[in-house]
Short mmCIF file of N, CA and C in Angstrom, two decimals:
data_model
loop_
_atom_site.label_atom_id
_atom_site.label_comp_id
_atom_site.label_asym_id
_atom_site.label_seq_id
_atom_site.Cartn_x
_atom_site.Cartn_y
_atom_site.Cartn_z
N MET Y 1 -129.71 45.40 108.74
CA MET Y 1 -128.50 44.81 108.22
C MET Y 1 -128.08 45.57 106.95
N PRO Y 2 -126.80 45.99 106.84
CA PRO Y 2 -126.37 46.83 105.72
C PRO Y 2 -126.51 46.16 104.36
N GLY Y 3 -126.46 44.85 104.28
CA GLY Y 3 -126.53 44.16 103.00
C GLY Y 3 -127.95 43.88 102.53
N ASP Y 4 -128.93 44.34 103.29
CA ASP Y 4 -130.33 44.09 102.92
C ASP Y 4 -130.66 44.81 101.62
N LEU Y 5 -131.38 44.12 100.76
CA LEU Y 5 -131.80 44.69 99.50
C LEU Y 5 -133.19 45.30 99.64
N PRO Y 6 -133.48 46.29 98.82
CA PRO Y 6 -134.84 46.84 98.85
C PRO Y 6 -135.82 45.80 98.31
N GLU Y 7 -137.09 46.02 98.57
CA GLU Y 7 -138.11 45.08 98.10
C GLU Y 7 -138.38 45.25 96.60
N TYR Y 8 -138.11 46.48 96.09
CA TYR Y 8 -138.39 46.78 94.69
C TYR Y 8 -137.14 47.30 94.00
N TYR Y 9 -137.07 47.03 92.71
CA TYR Y 9 -136.00 47.56 91.86
C TYR Y 9 -136.67 48.21 90.65
N PHE Y 10 -136.20 49.42 90.31
CA PHE Y 10 -136.75 50.17 89.18
C PHE Y 10 -135.67 50.27 88.11
N ARG Y 11 -135.88 49.60 86.99
CA ARG Y 11 -134.95 49.69 85.86
C ARG Y 11 -135.39 50.88 85.02
N ILE Y 12 -134.58 51.92 85.07
CA ILE Y 12 -134.89 53.16 84.37
C ILE Y 12 -134.91 52.92 82.87
N ARG Y 13 -135.85 53.57 82.21
CA ARG Y 13 -135.92 53.57 80.75
C ARG Y 13 -136.52 54.90 80.32
N ASP Y 14 -136.54 55.17 79.03
CA ASP Y 14 -137.12 56.42 78.56
C ASP Y 14 -138.54 56.54 79.08
N ASN Y 15 -138.84 57.66 79.65
CA ASN Y 15 -140.19 58.00 80.15
C ASN Y 15 -140.65 57.21 81.36
N GLY Y 16 -139.78 56.44 82.01
CA GLY Y 16 -140.25 55.71 83.18
C GLY Y 16 -139.33 54.59 83.60
N ALA Y 17 -139.93 53.45 83.90
CA ALA Y 17 -139.15 52.31 84.40
C ALA Y 17 -139.95 51.02 84.30
N LEU Y 18 -139.20 49.94 84.37
CA LEU Y 18 -139.78 48.62 84.60
C LEU Y 18 -139.62 48.38 86.09
N VAL Y 19 -140.65 47.86 86.72
CA VAL Y 19 -140.64 47.65 88.17
C VAL Y 19 -140.52 46.15 88.44
N PHE Y 20 -139.57 45.82 89.31
CA PHE Y 20 -139.35 44.44 89.69
C PHE Y 20 -139.49 44.30 91.20
N ARG Y 21 -140.05 43.18 91.63
CA ARG Y 21 -140.04 42.83 93.04
C ARG Y 21 -138.86 41.88 93.23
N LEU Y 22 -138.04 42.17 94.23
CA LEU Y 22 -136.87 41.34 94.50
C LEU Y 22 -137.20 40.26 95.51
N ASP Y 23 -136.60 39.10 95.30
CA ASP Y 23 -136.83 37.98 96.21
C ASP Y 23 -135.51 37.26 96.44
N THR Y 24 -135.09 37.20 97.70
CA THR Y 24 -133.90 36.41 98.04
C THR Y 24 -134.27 35.26 98.96
N GLU Y 25 -135.55 35.13 99.25
CA GLU Y 25 -136.02 34.09 100.16
C GLU Y 25 -136.31 32.80 99.38
N ASN Y 26 -135.31 32.28 98.73
CA ASN Y 26 -135.47 31.01 98.02
C ASN Y 26 -134.36 30.07 98.47
N ARG Y 27 -134.42 28.86 98.04
CA ARG Y 27 -133.47 27.86 98.51
C ARG Y 27 -132.03 28.18 98.16
N GLN Y 28 -131.82 28.75 96.99
CA GLN Y 28 -130.45 29.04 96.56
C GLN Y 28 -129.94 30.39 97.07
N ARG Y 29 -130.79 31.15 97.72
CA ARG Y 29 -130.46 32.50 98.21
C ARG Y 29 -129.98 33.40 97.08
N ARG Y 30 -130.47 33.13 95.88
CA ARG Y 30 -130.17 33.97 94.73
C ARG Y 30 -131.17 35.11 94.68
N ILE Y 31 -130.75 36.18 94.04
CA ILE Y 31 -131.66 37.31 93.86
C ILE Y 31 -132.54 37.01 92.65
N GLU Y 32 -133.83 36.95 92.89
CA GLU Y 32 -134.77 36.77 91.80
C GLU Y 32 -135.50 38.09 91.58
N MET Y 33 -135.58 38.49 90.32
CA MET Y 33 -136.25 39.74 89.97
C MET Y 33 -137.50 39.39 89.17
N ASP Y 34 -138.64 39.66 89.77
CA ASP Y 34 -139.92 39.36 89.15
C ASP Y 34 -140.55 40.67 88.68
N GLN Y 35 -140.66 40.85 87.35
CA GLN Y 35 -141.23 42.10 86.84
C GLN Y 35 -142.71 42.15 87.21
N ILE Y 36 -143.10 43.29 87.82
CA ILE Y 36 -144.49 43.42 88.24
C ILE Y 36 -145.24 44.52 87.50
N ALA Y 37 -144.49 45.49 86.92
CA ALA Y 37 -145.20 46.60 86.28
C ALA Y 37 -144.27 47.38 85.35
N THR Y 38 -144.91 48.22 84.53
CA THR Y 38 -144.23 49.20 83.70
C THR Y 38 -144.80 50.56 84.08
N VAL Y 39 -143.92 51.54 84.24
CA VAL Y 39 -144.33 52.87 84.69
C VAL Y 39 -143.96 53.90 83.62
N ASN Y 40 -144.90 54.80 83.34
CA ASN Y 40 -144.64 55.92 82.44
C ASN Y 40 -144.74 57.20 83.26
N ILE Y 41 -143.60 57.87 83.44
CA ILE Y 41 -143.55 59.09 84.25
C ILE Y 41 -144.35 60.22 83.60
N ARG Y 42 -144.27 60.35 82.30
CA ARG Y 42 -144.89 61.49 81.62
C ARG Y 42 -146.41 61.53 81.78
N ASN Y 43 -147.05 60.37 81.66
CA ASN Y 43 -148.52 60.38 81.77
C ASN Y 43 -149.02 59.74 83.07
N GLY Y 44 -148.10 59.29 83.93
CA GLY Y 44 -148.49 58.72 85.21
C GLY Y 44 -149.07 57.32 85.14
N GLU Y 45 -148.96 56.68 84.00
CA GLU Y 45 -149.56 55.37 83.80
C GLU Y 45 -148.72 54.27 84.46
N VAL Y 46 -149.40 53.38 85.16
CA VAL Y 46 -148.79 52.19 85.76
C VAL Y 46 -149.52 50.99 85.19
N LYS Y 47 -148.79 50.17 84.45
CA LYS Y 47 -149.40 48.97 83.86
C LYS Y 47 -148.84 47.73 84.55
N PRO Y 48 -149.71 46.92 85.13
CA PRO Y 48 -149.25 45.65 85.69
C PRO Y 48 -148.65 44.78 84.59
N HIS Y 49 -147.64 44.01 84.94
CA HIS Y 49 -147.00 43.12 83.98
C HIS Y 49 -147.82 41.84 83.85
N GLY Y 50 -148.19 41.51 82.62
CA GLY Y 50 -148.98 40.30 82.38
C GLY Y 50 -150.35 40.40 83.02
N VAL Y 51 -150.75 39.31 83.68
CA VAL Y 51 -152.08 39.26 84.31
C VAL Y 51 -152.00 39.56 85.80
N ARG Y 52 -150.88 40.07 86.22
CA ARG Y 52 -150.63 40.35 87.63
C ARG Y 52 -151.53 41.48 88.16
N ALA Y 53 -151.93 41.36 89.39
CA ALA Y 53 -152.65 42.43 90.09
C ALA Y 53 -151.67 43.04 91.08
N LEU Y 54 -151.54 44.36 91.05
CA LEU Y 54 -150.63 45.04 91.96
C LEU Y 54 -151.29 45.24 93.32
N THR Y 55 -150.51 45.06 94.37
CA THR Y 55 -151.01 45.25 95.72
C THR Y 55 -150.99 46.74 96.07
N GLU Y 56 -151.64 47.08 97.18
CA GLU Y 56 -151.58 48.47 97.66
C GLU Y 56 -150.15 48.87 97.97
N ASP Y 57 -149.36 47.95 98.54
CA ASP Y 57 -147.95 48.23 98.82
C ASP Y 57 -147.18 48.48 97.52
N ASP Y 58 -147.44 47.67 96.50
CA ASP Y 58 -146.80 47.87 95.20
C ASP Y 58 -147.10 49.27 94.67
N LEU Y 59 -148.37 49.61 94.66
CA LEU Y 59 -148.80 50.90 94.12
C LEU Y 59 -148.23 52.07 94.93
N ALA Y 60 -148.18 51.92 96.25
CA ALA Y 60 -147.64 52.99 97.11
C ALA Y 60 -146.15 53.19 96.83
N GLU Y 61 -145.41 52.11 96.69
CA GLU Y 61 -143.97 52.21 96.42
C GLU Y 61 -143.73 52.79 95.03
N ILE Y 62 -144.53 52.39 94.06
CA ILE Y 62 -144.40 52.93 92.71
C ILE Y 62 -144.70 54.42 92.71
N GLU Y 63 -145.73 54.83 93.43
CA GLU Y 63 -146.08 56.26 93.52
C GLU Y 63 -144.95 57.05 94.17
N ARG Y 64 -144.36 56.52 95.25
CA ARG Y 64 -143.23 57.19 95.89
C ARG Y 64 -142.07 57.34 94.92
N TRP Y 65 -141.78 56.28 94.17
CA TRP Y 65 -140.68 56.32 93.21
C TRP Y 65 -140.97 57.36 92.12
N MET Y 66 -142.21 57.39 91.62
CA MET Y 66 -142.56 58.33 90.56
C MET Y 66 -142.40 59.78 91.02
N ILE Y 67 -142.81 60.07 92.23
CA ILE Y 67 -142.67 61.43 92.76
C ILE Y 67 -141.19 61.79 92.89
N HIS Y 68 -140.42 60.89 93.48
CA HIS Y 68 -138.99 61.12 93.65
C HIS Y 68 -138.30 61.29 92.30
N ARG Y 69 -138.63 60.42 91.37
CA ARG Y 69 -138.00 60.47 90.04
C ARG Y 69 -138.35 61.77 89.31
N SER Y 70 -139.60 62.19 89.40
CA SER Y 70 -140.02 63.44 88.74
C SER Y 70 -139.25 64.63 89.30
N HIS Y 71 -139.09 64.68 90.62
CA HIS Y 71 -138.33 65.77 91.24
C HIS Y 71 -136.86 65.73 90.79
N LEU Y 72 -136.29 64.54 90.77
CA LEU Y 72 -134.89 64.38 90.35
C LEU Y 72 -134.70 64.83 88.91
N LEU Y 73 -135.59 64.43 88.03
CA LEU Y 73 -135.48 64.82 86.62
C LEU Y 73 -135.63 66.33 86.44
N ALA Y 74 -136.52 66.94 87.21
CA ALA Y 74 -136.69 68.39 87.14
C ALA Y 74 -135.43 69.10 87.61
N GLU Y 75 -134.82 68.62 88.69
CA GLU Y 75 -133.57 69.21 89.17
C GLU Y 75 -132.46 69.05 88.13
N ARG Y 76 -132.38 67.90 87.53
CA ARG Y 76 -131.35 67.66 86.51
C ARG Y 76 -131.56 68.55 85.29
N GLU Y 77 -132.81 68.77 84.93
CA GLU Y 77 -133.11 69.61 83.77
C GLU Y 77 -132.61 71.03 83.99
N VAL Y 78 -132.89 71.59 85.17
CA VAL Y 78 -132.42 72.93 85.49
C VAL Y 78 -130.89 72.96 85.53
N ASP Y 79 -130.29 71.94 86.13
CA ASP Y 79 -128.83 71.87 86.18
C ASP Y 79 -128.24 71.82 84.78
N ASP Y 80 -128.87 71.07 83.87
CA ASP Y 80 -128.39 71.01 82.48
C ASP Y 80 -128.42 72.38 81.84
N ILE Y 81 -129.48 73.15 82.10
CA ILE Y 81 -129.60 74.49 81.52
C ILE Y 81 -128.53 75.40 82.09
N LEU Y 82 -128.30 75.33 83.39
CA LEU Y 82 -127.24 76.15 83.99
C LEU Y 82 -125.87 75.77 83.44
N ARG Y 83 -125.67 74.51 83.15
CA ARG Y 83 -124.41 74.09 82.51
C ARG Y 83 -124.32 74.65 81.09
N ALA Y 84 -125.46 74.74 80.41
CA ALA Y 84 -125.48 75.34 79.07
C ALA Y 84 -125.07 76.81 79.14
N VAL Y 85 -125.51 77.51 80.18
CA VAL Y 85 -125.10 78.91 80.36
C VAL Y 85 -123.59 78.97 80.53
N ASP Y 86 -123.04 78.09 81.37
CA ASP Y 86 -121.59 78.04 81.52
C ASP Y 86 -120.91 77.77 80.19
N HIS Y 87 -121.47 76.84 79.44
CA HIS Y 87 -120.86 76.49 78.15
C HIS Y 87 -120.95 77.66 77.16
N MET Y 88 -122.04 78.42 77.21
CA MET Y 88 -122.14 79.61 76.37
C MET Y 88 -121.05 80.62 76.72
N ASN Y 89 -120.79 80.79 78.02
CA ASN Y 89 -119.73 81.69 78.44
C ASN Y 89 -118.36 81.20 77.95
N LEU Y 90 -118.13 79.91 78.05
CA LEU Y 90 -116.87 79.35 77.55
C LEU Y 90 -116.76 79.50 76.04
N THR Y 91 -117.88 79.37 75.34
CA THR Y 91 -117.90 79.55 73.89
C THR Y 91 -117.56 80.99 73.53
N THR Y 92 -118.12 81.93 74.29
CA THR Y 92 -117.81 83.34 74.06
C THR Y 92 -116.32 83.60 74.24
N GLN Y 93 -115.76 83.06 75.30
CA GLN Y 93 -114.33 83.25 75.55
C GLN Y 93 -113.49 82.62 74.43
N TRP Y 94 -113.90 81.44 73.98
CA TRP Y 94 -113.20 80.76 72.87
C TRP Y 94 -113.27 81.61 71.61
N ALA Y 95 -114.46 82.12 71.27
CA ALA Y 95 -114.62 82.92 70.06
C ALA Y 95 -113.78 84.19 70.12
N GLN Y 96 -113.68 84.77 71.30
CA GLN Y 96 -112.95 86.03 71.43
C GLN Y 96 -111.44 85.82 71.47
N THR Y 97 -110.98 84.72 72.04
CA THR Y 97 -109.54 84.60 72.29
C THR Y 97 -108.81 83.54 71.48
N ARG Y 98 -109.48 82.47 71.06
CA ARG Y 98 -108.73 81.37 70.44
C ARG Y 98 -109.20 80.96 69.06
N ALA Y 99 -110.44 81.24 68.73
CA ALA Y 99 -111.00 80.75 67.46
C ALA Y 99 -110.35 81.45 66.28
N ASN Y 100 -110.05 80.67 65.24
CA ASN Y 100 -109.53 81.29 64.01
C ASN Y 100 -110.70 81.55 63.06
N ASP Y 101 -110.45 82.21 61.96
CA ASP Y 101 -111.52 82.58 61.03
C ASP Y 101 -112.27 81.37 60.49
N ASP Y 102 -111.57 80.30 60.16
CA ASP Y 102 -112.24 79.10 59.63
C ASP Y 102 -113.17 78.48 60.67
N GLN Y 103 -112.71 78.42 61.92
CA GLN Y 103 -113.54 77.86 62.99
C GLN Y 103 -114.79 78.72 63.21
N LEU Y 104 -114.60 80.03 63.21
CA LEU Y 104 -115.74 80.92 63.39
C LEU Y 104 -116.72 80.80 62.24
N GLU Y 105 -116.21 80.63 61.04
CA GLU Y 105 -117.08 80.47 59.87
C GLU Y 105 -117.93 79.20 60.01
N GLN Y 106 -117.37 78.15 60.59
CA GLN Y 106 -118.10 76.89 60.77
C GLN Y 106 -119.26 77.01 61.75
N VAL Y 107 -119.11 77.84 62.77
CA VAL Y 107 -120.09 77.83 63.85
C VAL Y 107 -120.97 79.08 63.95
N THR Y 108 -120.58 80.17 63.31
CA THR Y 108 -121.27 81.45 63.54
C THR Y 108 -122.75 81.40 63.19
N ASP Y 109 -123.12 80.95 62.00
CA ASP Y 109 -124.54 80.97 61.61
C ASP Y 109 -125.38 80.09 62.53
N SER Y 110 -124.89 78.90 62.83
CA SER Y 110 -125.65 78.00 63.72
C SER Y 110 -125.82 78.61 65.10
N LEU Y 111 -124.76 79.19 65.64
CA LEU Y 111 -124.85 79.81 66.96
C LEU Y 111 -125.79 81.01 66.95
N LEU Y 112 -125.68 81.86 65.93
CA LEU Y 112 -126.53 83.04 65.87
C LEU Y 112 -128.01 82.67 65.77
N LEU Y 113 -128.33 81.67 64.95
CA LEU Y 113 -129.73 81.24 64.82
C LEU Y 113 -130.26 80.64 66.12
N ALA Y 114 -129.44 79.79 66.75
CA ALA Y 114 -129.86 79.17 68.01
C ALA Y 114 -130.04 80.22 69.10
N MET Y 115 -129.13 81.20 69.16
CA MET Y 115 -129.24 82.24 70.18
C MET Y 115 -130.43 83.15 69.90
N HIS Y 116 -130.70 83.43 68.63
CA HIS Y 116 -131.86 84.26 68.27
C HIS Y 116 -133.15 83.54 68.66
N ASP Y 117 -133.22 82.26 68.35
CA ASP Y 117 -134.40 81.46 68.69
C ASP Y 117 -134.61 81.44 70.21
N LEU Y 118 -133.54 81.18 70.95
CA LEU Y 118 -133.61 81.14 72.41
C LEU Y 118 -134.03 82.50 72.96
N ARG Y 119 -133.44 83.56 72.46
CA ARG Y 119 -133.77 84.91 72.93
C ARG Y 119 -135.25 85.22 72.68
N THR Y 120 -135.74 84.87 71.50
CA THR Y 120 -137.15 85.12 71.17
C THR Y 120 -138.07 84.41 72.16
N VAL Y 121 -137.80 83.15 72.44
CA VAL Y 121 -138.63 82.39 73.37
C VAL Y 121 -138.53 82.97 74.78
N LEU Y 122 -137.32 83.27 75.23
CA LEU Y 122 -137.15 83.79 76.58
C LEU Y 122 -137.84 85.15 76.76
N VAL Y 123 -137.73 86.02 75.77
CA VAL Y 123 -138.37 87.33 75.86
C VAL Y 123 -139.89 87.18 75.89
N ARG Y 124 -140.44 86.31 75.05
CA ARG Y 124 -141.89 86.09 75.04
C ARG Y 124 -142.37 85.52 76.38
N LYS Y 125 -141.64 84.54 76.91
CA LYS Y 125 -142.03 83.92 78.18
C LYS Y 125 -141.92 84.92 79.34
N LYS Y 126 -140.88 85.74 79.32
CA LYS Y 126 -140.72 86.76 80.36
C LYS Y 126 -141.88 87.75 80.29
N SER Y 127 -142.23 88.17 79.09
CA SER Y 127 -143.34 89.09 78.90
C SER Y 127 -144.64 88.48 79.42
N ASP Y 128 -144.86 87.21 79.10
CA ASP Y 128 -146.06 86.52 79.59
C ASP Y 128 -146.10 86.50 81.12
N ARG Y 129 -144.97 86.23 81.75
CA ARG Y 129 -144.93 86.20 83.22
C ARG Y 129 -145.20 87.57 83.79
N LEU Y 130 -144.63 88.61 83.18
CA LEU Y 130 -144.86 89.97 83.67
C LEU Y 130 -146.31 90.38 83.51
N MET Y 131 -146.92 89.98 82.41
CA MET Y 131 -148.32 90.32 82.19
C MET Y 131 -149.22 89.63 83.21
N LYS Y 132 -148.88 88.43 83.61
CA LYS Y 132 -149.68 87.71 84.61
C LYS Y 132 -149.60 88.39 85.97
N ARG Y 133 -148.44 88.98 86.27
CA ARG Y 133 -148.24 89.63 87.56
C ARG Y 133 -148.84 91.03 87.63
N ALA Y 134 -148.96 91.68 86.48
CA ALA Y 134 -149.43 93.07 86.45
C ALA Y 134 -150.90 93.12 86.88
N PRO Y 135 -151.25 94.08 87.72
CA PRO Y 135 -152.66 94.20 88.11
C PRO Y 135 -153.50 94.60 86.91
N VAL Y 136 -154.70 94.09 86.88
CA VAL Y 136 -155.61 94.41 85.78
C VAL Y 136 -156.10 95.83 86.01
N ASN Y 137 -155.88 96.67 85.02
CA ASN Y 137 -156.32 98.07 85.13
C ASN Y 137 -157.82 98.14 84.96
N GLU Y 138 -158.43 98.86 85.86
CA GLU Y 138 -159.88 99.04 85.76
C GLU Y 138 -160.16 100.11 84.74
N ALA Y 139 -161.31 100.02 84.13
CA ALA Y 139 -161.70 101.03 83.14
C ALA Y 139 -161.86 102.36 83.87
N PRO Y 140 -161.46 103.46 83.22
CA PRO Y 140 -161.61 104.77 83.85
C PRO Y 140 -163.09 105.07 84.06
N PRO Y 141 -163.40 105.87 85.08
CA PRO Y 141 -164.80 106.20 85.34
C PRO Y 141 -165.40 106.94 84.14
N ALA Y 142 -166.67 106.69 83.90
CA ALA Y 142 -167.35 107.34 82.75
C ALA Y 142 -167.48 108.84 83.04
N ALA Y 143 -167.28 109.61 81.99
CA ALA Y 143 -167.39 111.07 82.13
C ALA Y 143 -168.85 111.45 82.18
N ASP Y 144 -169.20 112.35 83.09
CA ASP Y 144 -170.58 112.83 83.18
C ASP Y 144 -170.75 113.92 82.15
N GLY Y 145 -171.77 113.78 81.38
CA GLY Y 145 -171.86 114.66 80.34
C GLY Y 145 -172.73 115.64 80.03
#
């Protein structure tokens, strides 16, 4: 039935969610939300709410949600960075074509420092990745003497 509600509801919050079990099987046919747990995505911690014991079904659904949520957040993070690249390009176009001297004076130092910091980190990380990929050179054979 299209109007069927899921068994669980996850109220998103920083670093995770509050987990509720939904119940419509009551006399008033109202939606009741019973908090069953608190989830922390960063450290994987699942804390039952109050003195409640979580069932295997509860834990399985929470685990599925945590995996899905982690993937979604990772995708969003990369998308945010790609949007930042777009915004940097738009900033470059603005600085070249529309910005006046006062506007450039307001933003130049902050932009240059942020770009320098970003460049330093990116170059170091790229170097680290390249070093990991490079084959380890064996020591040259000893000279017979």
